[in-house]
CSV table of C-alpha atoms in Angstrom, one decimal:
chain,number,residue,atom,x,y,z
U,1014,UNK,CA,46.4,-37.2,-4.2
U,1015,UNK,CA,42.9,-38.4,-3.2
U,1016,UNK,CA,39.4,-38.0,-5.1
U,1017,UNK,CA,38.7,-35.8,-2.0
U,1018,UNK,CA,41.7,-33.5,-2.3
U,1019,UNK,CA,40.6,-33.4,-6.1
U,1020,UNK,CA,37.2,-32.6,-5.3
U,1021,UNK,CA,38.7,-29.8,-2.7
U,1022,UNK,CA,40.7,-28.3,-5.0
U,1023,UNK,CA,38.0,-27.7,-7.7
U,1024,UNK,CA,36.1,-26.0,-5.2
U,1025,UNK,CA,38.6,-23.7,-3.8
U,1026,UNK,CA,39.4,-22.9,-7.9
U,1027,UNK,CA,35.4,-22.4,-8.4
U,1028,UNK,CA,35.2,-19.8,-5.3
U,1029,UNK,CA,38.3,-18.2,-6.6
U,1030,UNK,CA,40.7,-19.3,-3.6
U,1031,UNK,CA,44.2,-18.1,-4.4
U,1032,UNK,CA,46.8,-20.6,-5.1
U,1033,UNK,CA,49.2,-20.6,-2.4
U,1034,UNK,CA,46.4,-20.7,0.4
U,1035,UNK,CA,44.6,-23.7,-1.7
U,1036,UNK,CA,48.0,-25.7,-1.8
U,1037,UNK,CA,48.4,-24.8,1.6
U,1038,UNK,CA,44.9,-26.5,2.7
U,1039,UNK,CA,45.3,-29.6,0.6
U,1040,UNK,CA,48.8,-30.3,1.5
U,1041,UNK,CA,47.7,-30.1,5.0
U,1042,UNK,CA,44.8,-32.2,4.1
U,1043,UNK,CA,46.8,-34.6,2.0
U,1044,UNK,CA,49.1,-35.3,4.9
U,1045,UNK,CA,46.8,-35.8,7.7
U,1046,UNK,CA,44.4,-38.2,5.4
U,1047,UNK,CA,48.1,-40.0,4.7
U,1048,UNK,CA,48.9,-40.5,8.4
U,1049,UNK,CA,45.4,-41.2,9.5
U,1050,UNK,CA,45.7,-44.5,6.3
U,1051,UNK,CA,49.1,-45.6,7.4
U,1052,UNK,CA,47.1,-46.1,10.8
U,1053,UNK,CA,44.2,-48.0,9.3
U,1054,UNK,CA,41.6,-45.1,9.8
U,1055,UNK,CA,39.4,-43.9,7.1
U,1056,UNK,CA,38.5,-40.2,6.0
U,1057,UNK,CA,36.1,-40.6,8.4
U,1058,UNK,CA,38.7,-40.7,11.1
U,1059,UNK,CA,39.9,-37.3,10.4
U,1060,UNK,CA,37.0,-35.5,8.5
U,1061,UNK,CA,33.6,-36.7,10.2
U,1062,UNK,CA,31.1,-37.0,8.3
U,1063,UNK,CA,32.4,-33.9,6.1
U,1064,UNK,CA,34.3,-37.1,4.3
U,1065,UNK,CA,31.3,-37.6,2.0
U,1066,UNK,CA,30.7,-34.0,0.8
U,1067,UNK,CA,34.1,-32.4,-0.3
U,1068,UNK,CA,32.8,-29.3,-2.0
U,1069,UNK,CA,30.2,-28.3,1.1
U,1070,UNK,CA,33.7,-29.3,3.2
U,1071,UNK,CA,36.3,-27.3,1.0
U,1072,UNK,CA,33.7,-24.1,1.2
U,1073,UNK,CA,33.3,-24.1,4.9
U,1074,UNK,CA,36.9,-24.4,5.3
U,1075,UNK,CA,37.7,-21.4,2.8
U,1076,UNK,CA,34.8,-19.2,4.1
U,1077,UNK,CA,36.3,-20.0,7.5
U,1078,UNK,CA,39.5,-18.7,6.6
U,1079,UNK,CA,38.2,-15.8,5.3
U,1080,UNK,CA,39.6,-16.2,1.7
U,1081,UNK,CA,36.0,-16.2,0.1
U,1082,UNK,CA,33.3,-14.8,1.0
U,1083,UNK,CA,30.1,-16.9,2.3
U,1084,UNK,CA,28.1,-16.1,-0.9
U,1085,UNK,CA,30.6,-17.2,-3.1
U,1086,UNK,CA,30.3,-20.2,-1.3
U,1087,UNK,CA,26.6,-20.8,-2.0
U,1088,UNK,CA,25.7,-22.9,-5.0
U,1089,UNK,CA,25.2,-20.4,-7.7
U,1090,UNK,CA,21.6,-20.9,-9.3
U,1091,UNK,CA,21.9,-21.2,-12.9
U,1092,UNK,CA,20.1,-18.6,-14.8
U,1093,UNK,CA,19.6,-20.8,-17.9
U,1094,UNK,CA,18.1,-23.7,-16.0
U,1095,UNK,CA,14.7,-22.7,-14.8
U,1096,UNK,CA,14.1,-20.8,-18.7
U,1097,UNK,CA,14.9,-24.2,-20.0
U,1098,UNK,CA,12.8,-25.9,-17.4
U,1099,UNK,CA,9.9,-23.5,-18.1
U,1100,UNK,CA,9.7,-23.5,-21.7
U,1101,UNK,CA,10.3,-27.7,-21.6
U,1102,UNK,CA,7.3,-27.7,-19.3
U,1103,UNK,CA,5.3,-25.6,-21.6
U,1104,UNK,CA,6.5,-27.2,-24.7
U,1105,UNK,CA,5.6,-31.0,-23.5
U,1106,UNK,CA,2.3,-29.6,-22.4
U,1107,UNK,CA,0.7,-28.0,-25.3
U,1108,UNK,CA,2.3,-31.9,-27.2
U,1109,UNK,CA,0.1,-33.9,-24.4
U,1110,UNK,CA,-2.8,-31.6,-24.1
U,1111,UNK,CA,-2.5,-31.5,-28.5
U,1112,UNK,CA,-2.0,-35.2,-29.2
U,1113,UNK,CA,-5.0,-36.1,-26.4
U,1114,UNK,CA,-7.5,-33.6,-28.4
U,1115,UNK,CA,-6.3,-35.2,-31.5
U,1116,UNK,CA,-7.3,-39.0,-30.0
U,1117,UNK,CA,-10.3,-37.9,-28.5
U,1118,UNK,CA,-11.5,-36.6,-31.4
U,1119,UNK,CA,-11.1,-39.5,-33.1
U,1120,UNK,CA,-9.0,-39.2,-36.1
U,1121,UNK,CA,-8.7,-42.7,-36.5
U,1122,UNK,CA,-8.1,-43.7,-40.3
U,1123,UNK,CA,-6.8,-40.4,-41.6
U,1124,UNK,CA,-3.4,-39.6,-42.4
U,1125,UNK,CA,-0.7,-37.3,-42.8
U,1126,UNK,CA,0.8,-38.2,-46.2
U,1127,UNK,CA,4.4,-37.2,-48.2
U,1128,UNK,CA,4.3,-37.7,-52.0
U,1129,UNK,CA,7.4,-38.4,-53.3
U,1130,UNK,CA,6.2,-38.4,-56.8
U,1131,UNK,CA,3.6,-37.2,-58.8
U,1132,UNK,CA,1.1,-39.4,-60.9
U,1133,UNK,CA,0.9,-38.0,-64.4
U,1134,UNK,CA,-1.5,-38.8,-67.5
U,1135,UNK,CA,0.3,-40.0,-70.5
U,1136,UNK,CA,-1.4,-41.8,-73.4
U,1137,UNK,CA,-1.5,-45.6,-72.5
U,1138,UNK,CA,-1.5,-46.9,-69.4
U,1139,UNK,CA,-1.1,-45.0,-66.1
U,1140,UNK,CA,2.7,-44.6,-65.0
U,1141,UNK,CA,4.3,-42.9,-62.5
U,1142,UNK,CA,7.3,-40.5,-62.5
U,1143,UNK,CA,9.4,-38.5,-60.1
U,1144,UNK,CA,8.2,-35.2,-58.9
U,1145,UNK,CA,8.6,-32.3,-61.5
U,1146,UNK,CA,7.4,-34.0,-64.6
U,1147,UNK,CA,4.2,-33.3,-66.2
U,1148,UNK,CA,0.9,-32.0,-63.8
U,1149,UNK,CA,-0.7,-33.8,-61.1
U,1150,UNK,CA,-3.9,-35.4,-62.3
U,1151,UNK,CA,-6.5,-35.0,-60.2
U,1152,UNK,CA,-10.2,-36.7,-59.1
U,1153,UNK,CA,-10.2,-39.6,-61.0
U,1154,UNK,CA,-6.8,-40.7,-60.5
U,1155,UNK,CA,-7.8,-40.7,-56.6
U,1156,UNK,CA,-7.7,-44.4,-56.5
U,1157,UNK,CA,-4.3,-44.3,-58.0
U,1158,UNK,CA,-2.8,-41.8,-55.4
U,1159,UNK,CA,-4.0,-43.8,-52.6
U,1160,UNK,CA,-2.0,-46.6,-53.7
U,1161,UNK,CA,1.4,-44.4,-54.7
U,1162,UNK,CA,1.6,-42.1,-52.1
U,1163,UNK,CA,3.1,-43.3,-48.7
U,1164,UNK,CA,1.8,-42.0,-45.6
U,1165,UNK,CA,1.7,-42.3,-41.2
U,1166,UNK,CA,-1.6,-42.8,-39.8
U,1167,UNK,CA,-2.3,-39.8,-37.4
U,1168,UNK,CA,-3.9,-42.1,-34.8
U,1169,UNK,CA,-0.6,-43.7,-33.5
U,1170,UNK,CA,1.6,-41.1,-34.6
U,1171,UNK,CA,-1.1,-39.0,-31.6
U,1172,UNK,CA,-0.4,-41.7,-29.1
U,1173,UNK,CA,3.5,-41.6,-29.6
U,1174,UNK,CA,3.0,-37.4,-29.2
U,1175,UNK,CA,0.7,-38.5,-25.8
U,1176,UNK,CA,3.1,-41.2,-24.7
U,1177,UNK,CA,6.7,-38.5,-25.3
U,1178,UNK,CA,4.6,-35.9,-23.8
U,1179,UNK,CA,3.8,-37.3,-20.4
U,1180,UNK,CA,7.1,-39.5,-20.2
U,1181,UNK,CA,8.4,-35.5,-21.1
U,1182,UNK,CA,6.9,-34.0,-17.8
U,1183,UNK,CA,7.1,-36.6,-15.6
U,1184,UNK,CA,11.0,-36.8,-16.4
U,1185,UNK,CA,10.4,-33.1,-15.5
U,1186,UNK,CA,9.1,-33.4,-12.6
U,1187,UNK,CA,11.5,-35.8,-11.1
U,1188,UNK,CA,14.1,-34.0,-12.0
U,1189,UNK,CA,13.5,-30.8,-11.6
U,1190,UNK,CA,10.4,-29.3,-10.2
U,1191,UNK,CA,9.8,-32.3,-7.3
U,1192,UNK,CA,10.4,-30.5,-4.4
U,1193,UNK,CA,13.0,-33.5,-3.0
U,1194,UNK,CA,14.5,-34.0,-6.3
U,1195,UNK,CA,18.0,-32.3,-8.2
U,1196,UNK,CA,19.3,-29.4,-6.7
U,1197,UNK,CA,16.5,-28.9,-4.0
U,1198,UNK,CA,17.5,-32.3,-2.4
U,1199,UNK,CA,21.2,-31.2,-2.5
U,1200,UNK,CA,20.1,-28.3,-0.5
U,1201,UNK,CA,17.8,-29.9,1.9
U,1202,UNK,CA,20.4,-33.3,2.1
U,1203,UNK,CA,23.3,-30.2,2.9
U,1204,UNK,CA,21.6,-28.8,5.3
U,1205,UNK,CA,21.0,-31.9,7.5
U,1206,UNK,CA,24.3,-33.2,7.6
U,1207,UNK,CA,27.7,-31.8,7.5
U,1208,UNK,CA,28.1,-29.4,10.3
U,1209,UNK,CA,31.0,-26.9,9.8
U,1210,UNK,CA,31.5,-26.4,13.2
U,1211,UNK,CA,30.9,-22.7,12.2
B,1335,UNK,CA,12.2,-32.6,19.7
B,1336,UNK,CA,15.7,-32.8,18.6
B,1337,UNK,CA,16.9,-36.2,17.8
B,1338,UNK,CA,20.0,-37.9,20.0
B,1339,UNK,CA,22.6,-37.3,17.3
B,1340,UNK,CA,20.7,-34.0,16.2
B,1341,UNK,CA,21.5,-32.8,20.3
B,1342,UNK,CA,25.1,-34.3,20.3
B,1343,UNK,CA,25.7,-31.9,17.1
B,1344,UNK,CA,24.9,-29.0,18.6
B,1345,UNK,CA,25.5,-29.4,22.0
B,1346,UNK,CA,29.3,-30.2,20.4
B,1347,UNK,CA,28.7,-27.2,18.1
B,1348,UNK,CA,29.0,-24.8,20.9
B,1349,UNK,CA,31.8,-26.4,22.7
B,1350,UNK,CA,34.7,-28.1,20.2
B,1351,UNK,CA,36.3,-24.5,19.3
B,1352,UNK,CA,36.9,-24.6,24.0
B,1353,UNK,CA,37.7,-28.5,23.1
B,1354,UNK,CA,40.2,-27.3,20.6
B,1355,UNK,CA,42.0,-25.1,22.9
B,1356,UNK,CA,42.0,-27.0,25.7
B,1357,UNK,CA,43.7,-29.9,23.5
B,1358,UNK,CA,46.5,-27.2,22.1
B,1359,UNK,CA,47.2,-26.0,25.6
B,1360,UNK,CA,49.4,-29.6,25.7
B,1361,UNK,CA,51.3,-28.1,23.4
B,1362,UNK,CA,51.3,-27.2,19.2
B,1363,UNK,CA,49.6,-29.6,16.9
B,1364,UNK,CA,48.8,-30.1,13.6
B,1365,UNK,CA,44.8,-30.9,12.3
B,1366,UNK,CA,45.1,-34.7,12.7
B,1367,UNK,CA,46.9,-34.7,16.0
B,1368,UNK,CA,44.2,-32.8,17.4
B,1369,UNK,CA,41.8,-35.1,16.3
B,1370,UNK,CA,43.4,-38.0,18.0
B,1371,UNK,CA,44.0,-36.3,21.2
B,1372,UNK,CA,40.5,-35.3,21.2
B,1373,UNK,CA,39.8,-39.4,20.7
B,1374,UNK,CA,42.2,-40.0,23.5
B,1375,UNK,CA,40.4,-37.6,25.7
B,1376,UNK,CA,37.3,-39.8,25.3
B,1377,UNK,CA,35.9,-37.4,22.0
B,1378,UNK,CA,35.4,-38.4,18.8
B,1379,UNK,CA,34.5,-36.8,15.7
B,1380,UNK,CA,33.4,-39.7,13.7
B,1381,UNK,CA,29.9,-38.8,12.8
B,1382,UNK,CA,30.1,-35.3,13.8
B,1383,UNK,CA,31.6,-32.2,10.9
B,1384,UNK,CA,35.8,-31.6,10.5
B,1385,UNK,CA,37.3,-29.6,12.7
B,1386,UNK,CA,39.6,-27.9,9.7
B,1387,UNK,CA,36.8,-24.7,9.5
B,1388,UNK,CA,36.9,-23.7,12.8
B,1389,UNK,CA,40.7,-23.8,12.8
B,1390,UNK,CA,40.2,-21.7,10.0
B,1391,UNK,CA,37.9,-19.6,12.2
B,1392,UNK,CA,39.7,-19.5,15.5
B,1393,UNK,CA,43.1,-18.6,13.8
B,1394,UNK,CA,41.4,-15.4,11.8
B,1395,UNK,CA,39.7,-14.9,15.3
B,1396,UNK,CA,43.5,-14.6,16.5
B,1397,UNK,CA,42.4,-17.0,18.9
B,1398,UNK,CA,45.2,-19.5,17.8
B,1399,UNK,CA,49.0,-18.6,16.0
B,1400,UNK,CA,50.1,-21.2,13.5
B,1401,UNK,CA,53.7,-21.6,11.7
B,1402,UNK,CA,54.8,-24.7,9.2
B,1403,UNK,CA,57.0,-26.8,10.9
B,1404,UNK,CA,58.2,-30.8,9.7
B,1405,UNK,CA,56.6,-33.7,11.6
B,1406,UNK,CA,57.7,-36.6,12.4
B,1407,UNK,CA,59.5,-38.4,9.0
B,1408,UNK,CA,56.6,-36.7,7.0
B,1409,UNK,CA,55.7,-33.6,5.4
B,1410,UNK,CA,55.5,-30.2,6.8
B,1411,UNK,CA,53.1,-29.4,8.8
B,1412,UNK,CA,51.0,-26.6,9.7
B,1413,UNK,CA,51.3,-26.1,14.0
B,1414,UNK,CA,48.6,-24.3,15.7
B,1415,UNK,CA,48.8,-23.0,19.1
B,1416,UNK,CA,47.2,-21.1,21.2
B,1417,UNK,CA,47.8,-17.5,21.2
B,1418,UNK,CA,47.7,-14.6,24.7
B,1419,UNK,CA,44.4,-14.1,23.5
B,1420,UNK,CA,43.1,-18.1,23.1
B,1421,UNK,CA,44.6,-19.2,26.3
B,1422,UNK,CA,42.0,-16.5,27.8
B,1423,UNK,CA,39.2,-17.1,26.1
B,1424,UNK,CA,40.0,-21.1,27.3
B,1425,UNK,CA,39.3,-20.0,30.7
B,1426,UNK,CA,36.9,-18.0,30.4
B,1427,UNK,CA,34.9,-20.6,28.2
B,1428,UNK,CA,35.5,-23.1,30.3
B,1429,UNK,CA,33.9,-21.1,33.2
B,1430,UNK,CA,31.1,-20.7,31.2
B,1431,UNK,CA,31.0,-24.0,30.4
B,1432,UNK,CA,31.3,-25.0,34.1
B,1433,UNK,CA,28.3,-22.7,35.4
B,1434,UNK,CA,26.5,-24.0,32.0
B,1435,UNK,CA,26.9,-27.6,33.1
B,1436,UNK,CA,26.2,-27.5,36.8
B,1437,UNK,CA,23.1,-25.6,35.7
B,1438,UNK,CA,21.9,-28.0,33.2
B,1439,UNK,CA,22.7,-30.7,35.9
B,1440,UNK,CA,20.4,-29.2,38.5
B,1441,UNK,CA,17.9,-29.4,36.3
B,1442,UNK,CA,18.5,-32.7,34.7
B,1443,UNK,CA,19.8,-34.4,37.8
B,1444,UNK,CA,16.3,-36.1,39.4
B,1445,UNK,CA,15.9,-37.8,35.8
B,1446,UNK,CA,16.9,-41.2,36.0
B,1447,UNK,CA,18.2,-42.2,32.5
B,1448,UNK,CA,20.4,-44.7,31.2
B,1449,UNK,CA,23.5,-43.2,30.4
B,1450,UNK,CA,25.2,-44.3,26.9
B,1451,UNK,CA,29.3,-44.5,26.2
């Protein structure tokens, strides 16, 4: 059986078609794009230019046959998709607008640092051991610290925020919220071509 | 301003379920066959939508009858044909479609254009 047929029959199984009528349709289908092959024609010879949409084709057909109803037929807007689109928007926003404030404030040289281990004061020489053991000497063991603890530099770790940020909302905006992009340029794109004849 | 192909949709879109018809009144066919008699009869559909949803249509419409019959050496088909009720809604469209034309003619008619296959 053909991608199209495939394609058909998923649709008719999405808008809840019963069984015997959806054989029915791609057998008859199945057939005629057979025939139309073994005379060197295309889809195209038998379906128009419905050959390149199956499901907008296999949902005119069943709404035309009256075994599902024209809303059924209509792509069902997910519920989940704008929420997720919203909160993404508003999520990569507050990143940009935050990691912009943070490079225009200039926090060039300071940094966000995770100690690993803790610098204790023993008799002798200064040593170091793993977190838990002894106290944390403070002040004067400053020097010390800023050579043992390991740390990211805010600056580019800003710019990387900045740079996933807008990357973030411009994917967005292709994607979803451009008016000729995703699902609205299915819609527009359907509506232009395809005619059902009905 | 509608474009060419834009016009030759719909001007087709109020006139392929008379076409339909007028092809079953040679006698039953099955989706395909109707396409190529269309073709023979100077009408194609390349370009344009399928004609399987107003079948769909005309036969809820009672317009047309169907029953499943074998073709040729292949499967079995689905037959449609037209019903008491289709044969008079042929002649009546194609009155229509008459009075429509002539109409449409008197007004077009002075306009010299060059007239595309």
């Amino acid at each position: 059986m053909s991608d199209f047929v495939e394609e058909c029959r998923r649709e008719w199984k999405r808008l809840g078609v019963p069984d015997p009528v959806a054989n029915e349709m791609a057998a008859d289908l199945t057939a005629d794009l057979q025939e139309a092959e073994a005379e060197g024609g295309s889809p195209e010879d038998v379906l128009g230019n419905s050959a390149f949409d199956p499901r907008r084709f296999a949902a005119s057909w069943a709404v035309a046959r009256g075994v599902t109803s024209p809303l059924a037929s209509e792509e069902r807007p997910s519920r989940w998709r704008p929420t997720v689109a919203i909160a993404l928007t508003v999520l990569l926003g507050i990143l940009t607008v935050a990691a912009g404030l943070a490079l225009v404030v200039g926090v060039r040289g300071r940094s966000v640092a995770i100690a690993t281990r803790r610098i204790v004061a023993v008799p002798g020489p200064i040593r170091v051991f793993p977190s838990g053991l002894g106290r944390i000497v403070p002040g004067p063991l400053g020097p010390f610290m800023e050579t043992q603890i390991s740390g990211i530099g805010l600056h580019p770790l800003a710019l990387l925020l900045l740079i996933v940020g807008v990357v973030g909302l411009a994917l967005l905006a292709v994607l979803y919220w451009w008016p000729w992009s995703g699902s609205r340029r299915y819609h527009r794109q359907r509506d232009q071509r395809s005619p059902s004849w009905n | 301003m509608a474009s060419t192909e834009g016009r030759r949709t719909q001007l087709l879109r109020g006139v392929l379920d008379l076409c339909l018809l007028a092809v079953m009144e040679e006698g039953p066919a099955y989706g395909y066959e109707m396409t190529k008699r269309l073709r023979a009869r100077g009408l194609s559909i390349v370009g344009e939508g399928s004609i399987y949803p107003l079948l769909g249509r005309l036969e809820r419409d009672g317009v047309v009858e169907t029953r499943r019959a074998a073709s040729n050496g292949g499967p079995p088909r689905k037959y449609y044909s037209l019903s008491r009720e289709g044969a008079r809604a042929l002649k009546a469209g194609v009155s229509e479609w008459q009075a429509t034309r002539d109409a449409v003619d008197g007004a077009l008619g002075l306009v010299k254009a060059e007239v595309r296959p």
